């Protein structure tokens, strides 16, 4: 086997040496293959650097002169003979100077890793200056040249170089991981041609260095990598010098490469564990286990209670004696008597002076409503959902103060559905597949679009200015006086500098024996893998840099590709970056005006090319525009919704006795008055808050009227229907009658209103401005509504009663009918149904347990679903269904290859100028292993946890590289002491570098040179200039003190609000780690901080706390509901607990239904849930109050009476008031309205109706308070006397089963009493 390998190596060596002619006959140690300079290469016309080719000279090596030796010790120290021996070289001083320039150029990107920089320099040092050059060099092509003095020379234009494979691989490996901090990419992206860092190999790396078409190589070099042990013959010996590993220091005064540039230098990093996806108990779903256990406990408790009740009922053969009231109940009865007396007195007083009351109420309402002239509507989402004192708002303010507002993005995404792709075989770069959208026709169309946008102007009326793109665009390399060509526009056509001539260019291409034509596809194939190149390697010789001077990274210009197959991209992306300005800056109007013109141009483009191309687009202003548009378009929907509710109230409020009396019995005027009372309360509350300077929002205008209408309409129906059902007592005046009815219903209305007001006031403790403003507005509106109903509406009822008793027509009181005695009782549908069918079935002894178990199951199921509710709000949901933004969001989610930039911002108090301070930030050799840049780079290894995809750019790293004394970046003009640009060839700049050795700068040097770096324009001679990349990344005061700095990384593509929220949480955790680490650096202020910032954080921060805040807010809302019920129901603990439990179950079922109906939980949903508490109080508290004041002997009978009497009013006043208006909202265009106002309010209403009319009566029939003794009954007498008049109960229905066995005698006695009572009833006078 070894013999066969040796034979194979010998054959390979023979083939290699015979493959090309040779002009190097002597291959011997101490001999050169070429020496000196023979002018420029006549075969190259378009080189980036005017370097010269060597002269053929297969002669012995020369002794280095003292000047050459001095320079050689700096550039190629390995070639200097030790022990004061004679140093032989094969290069002249001029060659060595050119080599120094070449090494300096490579050192700009490689010097951060000393081992790599040294290995790369050694390759060329040996190629050019090694005294044994002829051993591994074979000149294959020369040209004749005659100097200006007539001397004939042989210029070398191509040669072979032989490297041992192991040596070449080691050199390449040491450089493979070196980073480019300015881009977050790799140095090999600029050094491997069309392959880029990802596909680069040792051979491809060296081939690119030796390619004469790369713009830097002065001649063609053919690198031959020879396997170890291979004999080449003819005296050729492959070069096999030492190559330092990247984790080795090349010298005692240097450091190994850092972890960011060298994987071997990295410590073992334990992959972070991903955050748990949900609540787990072992392997089981924790939410399911908890819900199941809770349901089991509830079943057990309920079953035990049933068994105990059944046993106690068997022992009792006669009714249990009514219990005596305790002290708490006596106190409650006393408070109720006071309330009843007060409301009776107040009602009688108002009824006696209706016009005066109406005038006073109107004046106060109009006066408070006048504050609406000062109303400010907040439409900025930041102001709505993010508290001014929140962390995100503070960080945004800090960022904007030091770096200016985040750039505005205008973007176009173009695809070509159904368009067939094509294959292309490049002579130079090989075969590639091109997608349908990546065709010449499409590129011409995109170039035309960009030309139209470049020429587009827009009129800014307030400023009186015709705005051009150059007035508002972000121009990183010419920020002071930008021209159109300076604007930062990223697109695929920028690889051709948006130049028609460049795009159409073709050139004959020869590669070895292959010939063909190079066109735009060759250039594109090269540039997508080497976007930082100033010249491609094709015959086109075009730059890859964009027109504005910066690179176009393919992950920004392409979308929908796999791996690095950019030519197979399904989408082409055009991105315009515009400057952002504060809203009070006149230039803010400029940029808005130009964006409007941008949208017009792109819409025309979309219409023109819709048959062939799919065009999705957006401007920065698009989100706000679309929200405002849909708000205006949906106003008619809200108007129709309110109109439907108004019509229902007007029709349902009347009590009709005969067809001829319809106009008399109708309550249109009263209903309109009631609606006016509700709207007056809303307007007065908003006006009052506006006077206090509190802004409002559209969501308040949409939600608060619905909420107050539900509460107000319920009270209206309860009051009016109670009056209609109540009979006037003998010798009782109309005013006294109204006072008595008000005394019956007002405590219940007070209970609900007071609970809701306190609930919303506690909800105003929320940190979210929109929730706080909504809660305050709702609390005031409900309070004003109650006060106006107790005054103005009572007065309106008095006037309407006078009209009806006078048989005058509604809405036209001048006309009427002849009075014909007492009015008959009006026909009703719902109370008879509830009395005869519904309550007997609901309260049947077999139905009640089923109802309880069913609702317990629903509550536990709701709990399970609540724990799985989606938290957040995707951008798509904020758009109307017909918005062009939906197509853009879909394209963005499908094709975007990289996420938004994320900045890690440092505050003041960190000493960047100290050595420890620099090492704590940078990521190159000598930097701390836990430095800022290194830690962020670690995080990008685990993008599923950190959500970061591209490491942070680091101005500190590039600044240190910029200071490299062997480069041309930082030089000082000897005559002026000022900065010398790298492009300057002034002799006063030559050799006068800012630093004389490779080291960290002193504090004085740091502060002096940093401004030079930040405003140095990147060039080929110095690619590390900071202008464009870093000039806005450092904020300094007039003394040069760094007040803030930022380091930009990129997130991975984020699709949902949950991912955005998780990315924020992960970035903050990483920033906390960085803060802790950097505070340990000597001289760091204890208050120093690192925080992450991106434009989306201020929107998504709320989702980090919205769950906890929602739970606390809702709990705070439930507390006053319980306390007020407890106090106003005579300290009735059981009824208050029943109220609390029912409302809590409504909330659980509502949130659970949100999960099933794809309604995410967020601040908008929280507002609706807070409103749901108020609406639930209406569904529950009135019925509980009716149960408490009932004087029936058993819980079942009391529950039945409360259901019939109050249930019908609740259905008519709450459910039927809400439902028609809610259903209309289903036709709104805005998805937010459909989801959070139609779906969620429908759930709230149906859940409240089901619990209030089904579960609560059954619950009260089990746990309601027992009937009290005579004293207790007397306390309720005034309000209970007529509670059931006109709505008699079929309590003899066999479906009812008393709680104790009642003898036949007792039954008969109760029947007799009921009949006697009915006979004693005095009919109400008409």
PDB file of C-alpha atoms in Angstrom, residues 154-266:
ATOM      1  CA  UNK A 154      11.581  39.865 -19.527  1.00  0.00           C
ATOM      2  CA  UNK A 155       8.526  40.547 -17.340  1.00  0.00           C
ATOM      3  CA  UNK A 156       6.889  37.659 -15.531  1.00  0.00           C
ATOM      4  CA  UNK A 157       3.087  37.633 -16.056  1.00  0.00           C
ATOM      5  CA  UNK A 158       2.280  34.134 -14.807  1.00  0.00           C
ATOM      6  CA  UNK A 159       3.943  31.580 -12.600  1.00  0.00           C
ATOM      7  CA  UNK A 160       3.189  28.430 -10.630  1.00  0.00           C
ATOM      8  CA  UNK A 161       3.702  28.185  -6.899  1.00  0.00           C
ATOM      9  CA  UNK A 162       3.913  24.829  -5.120  1.00  0.00           C
ATOM     10  CA  UNK A 163       2.693  24.463  -1.531  1.00  0.00           C
ATOM     11  CA  UNK A 164       2.586  21.422   0.610  1.00  0.00           C
ATOM     12  CA  UNK A 165      -1.101  20.647   1.210  1.00  0.00           C
ATOM     13  CA  UNK A 166      -0.722  20.478   4.974  1.00  0.00           C
ATOM     14  CA  UNK A 167       0.984  23.877   5.142  1.00  0.00           C
ATOM     15  CA  UNK A 168      -1.621  25.543   2.905  1.00  0.00           C
ATOM     16  CA  UNK A 169      -4.508  23.975   4.792  1.00  0.00           C
ATOM     17  CA  UNK A 170      -3.094  25.122   8.127  1.00  0.00           C
ATOM     18  CA  UNK A 171      -2.755  28.692   6.832  1.00  0.00           C
ATOM     19  CA  UNK A 172      -6.307  28.666   5.492  1.00  0.00           C
ATOM     20  CA  UNK A 173      -7.731  27.132   8.659  1.00  0.00           C
ATOM     21  CA  UNK A 174      -6.166  29.855  10.799  1.00  0.00           C
ATOM     22  CA  UNK A 175      -8.093  32.478   8.774  1.00  0.00           C
ATOM     23  CA  UNK A 176     -11.351  30.655   8.213  1.00  0.00           C
ATOM     24  CA  UNK A 177     -13.185  32.113  11.208  1.00  0.00           C
ATOM     25  CA  UNK A 178     -11.878  35.678  11.153  1.00  0.00           C
ATOM     26  CA  UNK A 179     -14.740  38.139  11.380  1.00  0.00           C
ATOM     27  CA  UNK A 180     -15.483  41.483   9.785  1.00  0.00           C
ATOM     28  CA  UNK A 181     -17.000  43.485  12.662  1.00  0.00           C
ATOM     29  CA  UNK A 182     -18.522  46.133  10.397  1.00  0.00           C
ATOM     30  CA  UNK A 183     -20.674  43.581   8.593  1.00  0.00           C
ATOM     31  CA  UNK A 184     -21.028  40.752  11.086  1.00  0.00           C
ATOM     32  CA  UNK A 185     -19.703  38.449   8.352  1.00  0.00           C
ATOM     33  CA  UNK A 186     -16.329  36.836   7.702  1.00  0.00           C
ATOM     34  CA  UNK A 187     -13.088  38.172   6.250  1.00  0.00           C
ATOM     35  CA  UNK A 188     -13.113  35.334   3.716  1.00  0.00           C
ATOM     36  CA  UNK A 189     -16.217  36.891   2.201  1.00  0.00           C
ATOM     37  CA  UNK A 190     -13.820  39.432   0.681  1.00  0.00           C
ATOM     38  CA  UNK A 191     -10.994  36.965  -0.068  1.00  0.00           C
ATOM     39  CA  UNK A 192     -12.611  34.001  -1.782  1.00  0.00           C
ATOM     40  CA  UNK A 193     -14.347  35.539  -4.754  1.00  0.00           C
ATOM     41  CA  UNK A 194     -17.682  34.129  -5.809  1.00  0.00           C
ATOM     42  CA  UNK A 195     -17.573  31.368  -3.218  1.00  0.00           C
ATOM     43  CA  UNK A 196     -17.709  33.554  -0.150  1.00  0.00           C
ATOM     44  CA  UNK A 197     -16.792  32.270   3.295  1.00  0.00           C
ATOM     45  CA  UNK A 198     -19.344  29.484   3.343  1.00  0.00           C
ATOM     46  CA  UNK A 199     -18.077  27.645   0.244  1.00  0.00           C
ATOM     47  CA  UNK A 200     -14.452  28.670   0.488  1.00  0.00           C
ATOM     48  CA  UNK A 201     -11.711  26.049   0.542  1.00  0.00           C
ATOM     49  CA  UNK A 202      -7.931  26.276   0.647  1.00  0.00           C
ATOM     50  CA  UNK A 203      -7.633  25.942  -3.129  1.00  0.00           C
ATOM     51  CA  UNK A 204     -10.394  28.447  -3.855  1.00  0.00           C
ATOM     52  CA  UNK A 205      -8.915  30.898  -1.362  1.00  0.00           C
ATOM     53  CA  UNK A 206      -5.480  30.793  -2.956  1.00  0.00           C
ATOM     54  CA  UNK A 207      -6.890  30.774  -6.489  1.00  0.00           C
ATOM     55  CA  UNK A 208      -8.677  34.036  -5.802  1.00  0.00           C
ATOM     56  CA  UNK A 209      -5.474  35.612  -4.454  1.00  0.00           C
ATOM     57  CA  UNK A 210      -3.680  34.628  -7.623  1.00  0.00           C
ATOM     58  CA  UNK A 211      -6.439  35.620 -10.047  1.00  0.00           C
ATOM     59  CA  UNK A 212      -5.202  38.561 -12.121  1.00  0.00           C
ATOM     60  CA  UNK A 213      -8.817  39.652 -12.663  1.00  0.00           C
ATOM     61  CA  UNK A 214      -9.530  40.342  -8.981  1.00  0.00           C
ATOM     62  CA  UNK A 215      -8.268  43.921  -9.305  1.00  0.00           C
ATOM     63  CA  UNK A 216      -5.432  43.453  -6.828  1.00  0.00           C
ATOM     64  CA  UNK A 217      -3.117  40.730  -8.196  1.00  0.00           C
ATOM     65  CA  UNK A 218      -0.614  42.193 -10.698  1.00  0.00           C
ATOM     66  CA  UNK A 219      -0.212  38.870 -12.505  1.00  0.00           C
ATOM     67  CA  UNK A 220      -1.595  35.358 -12.660  1.00  0.00           C
ATOM     68  CA  UNK A 221      -0.430  32.961  -9.957  1.00  0.00           C
ATOM     69  CA  UNK A 222      -1.352  29.285 -10.229  1.00  0.00           C
ATOM     70  CA  UNK A 223      -1.269  27.686  -6.794  1.00  0.00           C
ATOM     71  CA  UNK A 224      -0.502  23.975  -6.740  1.00  0.00           C
ATOM     72  CA  UNK A 225      -1.237  22.105  -3.521  1.00  0.00           C
ATOM     73  CA  UNK A 226       0.853  18.980  -3.289  1.00  0.00           C
ATOM     74  CA  UNK A 227      -0.040  16.130  -0.901  1.00  0.00           C
ATOM     75  CA  UNK A 228       2.551  15.346   1.717  1.00  0.00           C
ATOM     76  CA  UNK A 229       5.246  12.952   0.552  1.00  0.00           C
ATOM     77  CA  UNK A 230       4.748  13.637  -3.150  1.00  0.00           C
ATOM     78  CA  UNK A 231       7.933  13.832  -5.282  1.00  0.00           C
ATOM     79  CA  UNK A 232       7.615  16.409  -8.066  1.00  0.00           C
ATOM     80  CA  UNK A 233      10.981  15.968  -9.740  1.00  0.00           C
ATOM     81  CA  UNK A 234      13.124  18.577 -11.523  1.00  0.00           C
ATOM     82  CA  UNK A 235      14.234  19.797  -8.126  1.00  0.00           C
ATOM     83  CA  UNK A 236      10.863  21.332  -7.210  1.00  0.00           C
ATOM     84  CA  UNK A 237      10.175  21.138  -3.474  1.00  0.00           C
ATOM     85  CA  UNK A 238       6.756  22.349  -2.244  1.00  0.00           C
ATOM     86  CA  UNK A 239       6.920  25.112   0.330  1.00  0.00           C
ATOM     87  CA  UNK A 240       6.253  23.741   3.808  1.00  0.00           C
ATOM     88  CA  UNK A 241       6.887  26.472   6.336  1.00  0.00           C
ATOM     89  CA  UNK A 242       5.398  26.642   9.769  1.00  0.00           C
ATOM     90  CA  UNK A 243       1.821  27.881  10.003  1.00  0.00           C
ATOM     91  CA  UNK A 244       0.573  29.048  13.395  1.00  0.00           C
ATOM     92  CA  UNK A 245      -2.733  27.751  14.608  1.00  0.00           C
ATOM     93  CA  UNK A 246      -5.256  30.469  15.357  1.00  0.00           C
ATOM     94  CA  UNK A 247      -5.113  29.618  19.065  1.00  0.00           C
ATOM     95  CA  UNK A 248      -1.322  30.171  19.062  1.00  0.00           C
ATOM     96  CA  UNK A 249       0.488  33.470  19.487  1.00  0.00           C
ATOM     97  CA  UNK A 250       2.954  34.082  16.603  1.00  0.00           C
ATOM     98  CA  UNK A 251       5.324  35.943  18.931  1.00  0.00           C
ATOM     99  CA  UNK A 252       5.822  36.737  22.579  1.00  0.00           C
ATOM    100  CA  UNK A 253       4.345  40.221  22.260  1.00  0.00           C
ATOM    101  CA  UNK A 254       1.196  39.030  20.491  1.00  0.00           C
ATOM    102  CA  UNK A 255      -1.948  37.192  21.572  1.00  0.00           C
ATOM    103  CA  UNK A 256      -3.725  34.145  20.168  1.00  0.00           C
ATOM    104  CA  UNK A 257      -6.796  34.874  18.082  1.00  0.00           C
ATOM    105  CA  UNK A 258      -9.967  35.495  20.035  1.00  0.00           C
ATOM    106  CA  UNK A 259     -12.862  33.123  20.291  1.00  0.00           C
ATOM    107  CA  UNK A 260     -14.896  35.161  17.829  1.00  0.00           C
ATOM    108  CA  UNK A 261     -12.217  34.602  15.165  1.00  0.00           C
ATOM    109  CA  UNK A 262     -11.022  31.177  16.209  1.00  0.00           C
ATOM    110  CA  UNK A 263     -13.220  28.338  17.371  1.00  0.00           C
ATOM    111  CA  UNK A 264     -10.216  26.601  18.935  1.00  0.00           C
ATOM    112  CA  UNK A 265      -9.787  29.538  21.325  1.00  0.00           C
ATOM    113  CA  UNK A 266     -13.310  29.235  22.617  1.00  0.00           C
TER     114      UNK A 266
END
